[in-house]
Amino acid sequence: MAVDGLTSDQLFIEQESERLTDMLLIVQEQTVEDIYALKKNQTAEQFLIFLSALSIVEIVKSKASNIISMFEKSHGTMLQSIQGFAMLEERTLQSLVDLNKNALISQIENMSSVIKKEIINGVIGGVPPSEILKSVRSQASLSPRQLKTLI
């Protein structure tokens, strides 16, 4: 497949991107459900106090740690699969992988903040976890299509 004169193993890139995106979507869903389940019989006010002390960033990063590792391992291969991509020294390729990995981690941290905000809004509004998840995914940067583009 040619894009601006470049060809690549587009199938490999698409499959890998799809796989990692699906895994990130599962992390979103599990995080919302797991945190919402902690509410139990607490009032909204009690739960909001609890949430304010909870490090959702660390929870999400922990849940996504395998995804980050898989991304790091496959990203160099994805870059090298682009035919016409400049021949790079290993150090330069690793720098590109690190840069993109850091962008992914930044996006995961952003996802954590959005999840926390939407859970708070959902608890206040009495919204079930499925609606909270829809709100999370309605954020432009956290939609399935945007996550796939990031990867």
GROMACS .gro file of C-alpha atoms in nm:
model
  151
    1MET     CA    1   0.000   0.000   0.000
    2ALA     CA    2   0.148   0.337  -0.096
    3VAL     CA    3   0.104   0.655   0.104
    4ASP     CA    4   0.291   0.959  -0.024
    5GLY     CA    5   0.535   0.729  -0.201
    6LEU     CA    6   0.594   0.505   0.102
    7THR     CA    7   0.484   0.146   0.126
    8SER     CA    8   0.456  -0.057   0.442
    9ASP     CA    9   0.334  -0.377   0.588
   10GLN     CA   10   0.003  -0.207   0.657
   11LEU     CA   11  -0.167  -0.528   0.765
   12PHE     CA   12   0.086  -0.583   1.046
   13ILE     CA   13   0.055  -0.222   1.161
   14GLU     CA   14  -0.326  -0.233   1.152
   15GLN     CA   15  -0.343  -0.562   1.342
   16GLU     CA   16  -0.100  -0.451   1.610
   17SER     CA   17  -0.271  -0.116   1.649
   18GLU     CA   18  -0.613  -0.284   1.671
   19ARG     CA   19  -0.490  -0.534   1.931
   20LEU     CA   20  -0.338  -0.269   2.157
   21THR     CA   21  -0.641  -0.040   2.116
   22ASP     CA   22  -0.875  -0.321   2.217
   23MET     CA   23  -0.662  -0.381   2.524
   24LEU     CA   24  -0.674  -0.011   2.619
   25LEU     CA   25  -1.052  -0.012   2.581
   26ILE     CA   26  -1.069  -0.308   2.819
   27VAL     CA   27  -0.853  -0.114   3.068
   28GLN     CA   28  -1.098   0.178   3.045
   29GLU     CA   29  -1.394  -0.051   3.106
   30GLN     CA   30  -1.234  -0.247   3.391
   31THR     CA   31  -1.115   0.068   3.564
   32VAL     CA   32  -1.458   0.231   3.557
   33GLU     CA   33  -1.627  -0.088   3.679
   34ASP     CA   34  -1.368  -0.164   3.948
   35ILE     CA   35  -1.366   0.186   4.092
   36TYR     CA   36  -1.743   0.221   4.077
   37ALA     CA   37  -1.773  -0.113   4.259
   38LEU     CA   38  -1.578   0.037   4.550
   39LYS     CA   39  -1.872   0.269   4.617
   40LYS     CA   40  -2.076  -0.012   4.773
   41ASN     CA   41  -2.309   0.143   5.033
   42GLN     CA   42  -2.125   0.472   5.067
   43THR     CA   43  -2.313   0.794   5.013
   44ALA     CA   44  -2.208   1.001   4.715
   45GLU     CA   45  -2.031   1.241   4.952
   46GLN     CA   46  -1.838   0.963   5.127
   47PHE     CA   47  -1.737   0.809   4.796
   48LEU     CA   48  -1.621   1.143   4.656
   49ILE     CA   49  -1.396   1.191   4.959
   50PHE     CA   50  -1.260   0.840   4.902
   51LEU     CA   51  -1.204   0.913   4.531
   52SER     CA   52  -1.015   1.233   4.603
   53ALA     CA   53  -0.749   1.029   4.783
   54LEU     CA   54  -0.740   0.749   4.525
   55SER     CA   55  -0.457   0.754   4.270
   56ILE     CA   56  -0.646   0.650   3.960
   57VAL     CA   57  -0.339   0.731   3.751
   58GLU     CA   58  -0.145   0.456   3.929
   59ILE     CA   59  -0.436   0.213   3.897
   60VAL     CA   60  -0.467   0.272   3.522
   61LYS     CA   61  -0.091   0.264   3.465
   62SER     CA   62  -0.074  -0.065   3.652
   63LYS     CA   63  -0.359  -0.211   3.446
   64ALA     CA   64  -0.195  -0.082   3.127
   65SER     CA   65   0.162  -0.186   3.209
   66ASN     CA   66   0.147  -0.491   2.979
   67ILE     CA   67   0.009  -0.274   2.699
   68ILE     CA   68   0.294  -0.027   2.740
   69SER     CA   69   0.547  -0.312   2.730
   70MET     CA   70   0.384  -0.467   2.424
   71PHE     CA   71   0.375  -0.127   2.253
   72GLU     CA   72   0.743  -0.074   2.327
   73LYS     CA   73   0.836  -0.418   2.190
   74SER     CA   74   0.627  -0.393   1.875
   75HIS     CA   75   0.670  -0.025   1.791
   76GLY     CA   76   1.024  -0.060   1.660
   77THR     CA   77   0.907  -0.343   1.435
   78MET     CA   78   0.617  -0.128   1.320
   79LEU     CA   79   0.854   0.157   1.232
   80GLN     CA   80   1.096  -0.078   1.055
   81SER     CA   81   0.811  -0.235   0.856
   82ILE     CA   82   0.756   0.092   0.673
   83GLN     CA   83   0.932   0.039   0.346
   84GLY     CA   84   1.113   0.351   0.244
   85PHE     CA   85   1.163   0.450   0.607
   86ALA     CA   86   1.514   0.580   0.654
   87MET     CA   87   1.777   0.335   0.770
   88LEU     CA   88   1.834   0.423   1.132
   89GLU     CA   89   2.091   0.329   1.385
   90GLU     CA   90   1.960   0.124   1.674
   91ARG     CA   91   2.004   0.420   1.910
   92THR     CA   92   1.797   0.647   1.686
   93LEU     CA   93   1.524   0.387   1.647
   94GLN     CA   94   1.516   0.338   2.025
   95SER     CA   95   1.483   0.715   2.070
   96LEU     CA   96   1.179   0.716   1.842
   97VAL     CA   97   1.026   0.421   2.030
   98ASP     CA   98   1.089   0.595   2.364
   99LEU     CA   99   0.936   0.919   2.240
  100ASN     CA  100   0.622   0.741   2.121
  101LYS     CA  101   0.605   0.529   2.438
  102ASN     CA  102   0.615   0.848   2.645
  103ALA     CA  103   0.332   0.991   2.433
  104LEU     CA  104   0.129   0.675   2.505
  105ILE     CA  105   0.200   0.699   2.879
  106SER     CA  106   0.095   1.064   2.873
  107GLN     CA  107  -0.230   0.965   2.702
  108ILE     CA  108  -0.289   0.693   2.962
  109GLU     CA  109  -0.238   0.950   3.239
  110ASN     CA  110  -0.486   1.179   3.064
  111MET     CA  111  -0.728   0.886   3.038
  112SER     CA  112  -0.697   0.838   3.415
  113SER     CA  113  -0.796   1.199   3.481
  114VAL     CA  114  -1.095   1.172   3.250
  115ILE     CA  115  -1.204   0.846   3.413
  116LYS     CA  116  -1.186   1.005   3.759
  117LYS     CA  117  -1.379   1.312   3.645
  118GLU     CA  118  -1.649   1.104   3.476
  119ILE     CA  119  -1.684   0.870   3.775
  120ILE     CA  120  -1.729   1.173   4.001
  121ASN     CA  121  -1.990   1.316   3.764
  122GLY     CA  122  -2.159   0.976   3.743
  123VAL     CA  123  -2.173   0.926   4.117
  124ILE     CA  124  -2.317   1.274   4.168
  125GLY     CA  125  -2.571   1.212   3.892
  126GLY     CA  126  -2.653   0.855   3.993
  127VAL     CA  127  -2.535   0.725   3.656
  128PRO     CA  128  -2.446   0.354   3.611
  129PRO     CA  129  -2.094   0.245   3.511
  130SER     CA  130  -2.200   0.175   3.151
  131GLU     CA  131  -2.299   0.540   3.106
  132ILE     CA  132  -1.979   0.657   3.273
  133LEU     CA  133  -1.781   0.447   3.025
  134LYS     CA  134  -1.974   0.603   2.736
  135SER     CA  135  -1.886   0.947   2.872
  136VAL     CA  136  -1.519   0.852   2.897
  137ARG     CA  137  -1.516   0.724   2.539
  138SER     CA  138  -1.701   1.028   2.410
  139GLN     CA  139  -1.393   1.235   2.490
  140ALA     CA  140  -1.225   1.291   2.154
  141SER     CA  141  -0.883   1.176   2.270
  142LEU     CA  142  -1.019   0.855   2.428
  143SER     CA  143  -1.243   0.730   2.151
  144PRO     CA  144  -1.151   0.392   2.003
  145ARG     CA  145  -1.053   0.555   1.673
  146GLN     CA  146  -0.827   0.813   1.838
  147LEU     CA  147  -0.658   0.552   2.056
  148LYS     CA  148  -0.588   0.344   1.746
  149THR     CA  149  -0.438   0.647   1.576
  150LEU     CA  150  -0.216   0.713   1.876
  151ILE     CA  151  -0.079   0.360   1.864
   0.00000   0.00000   0.00000
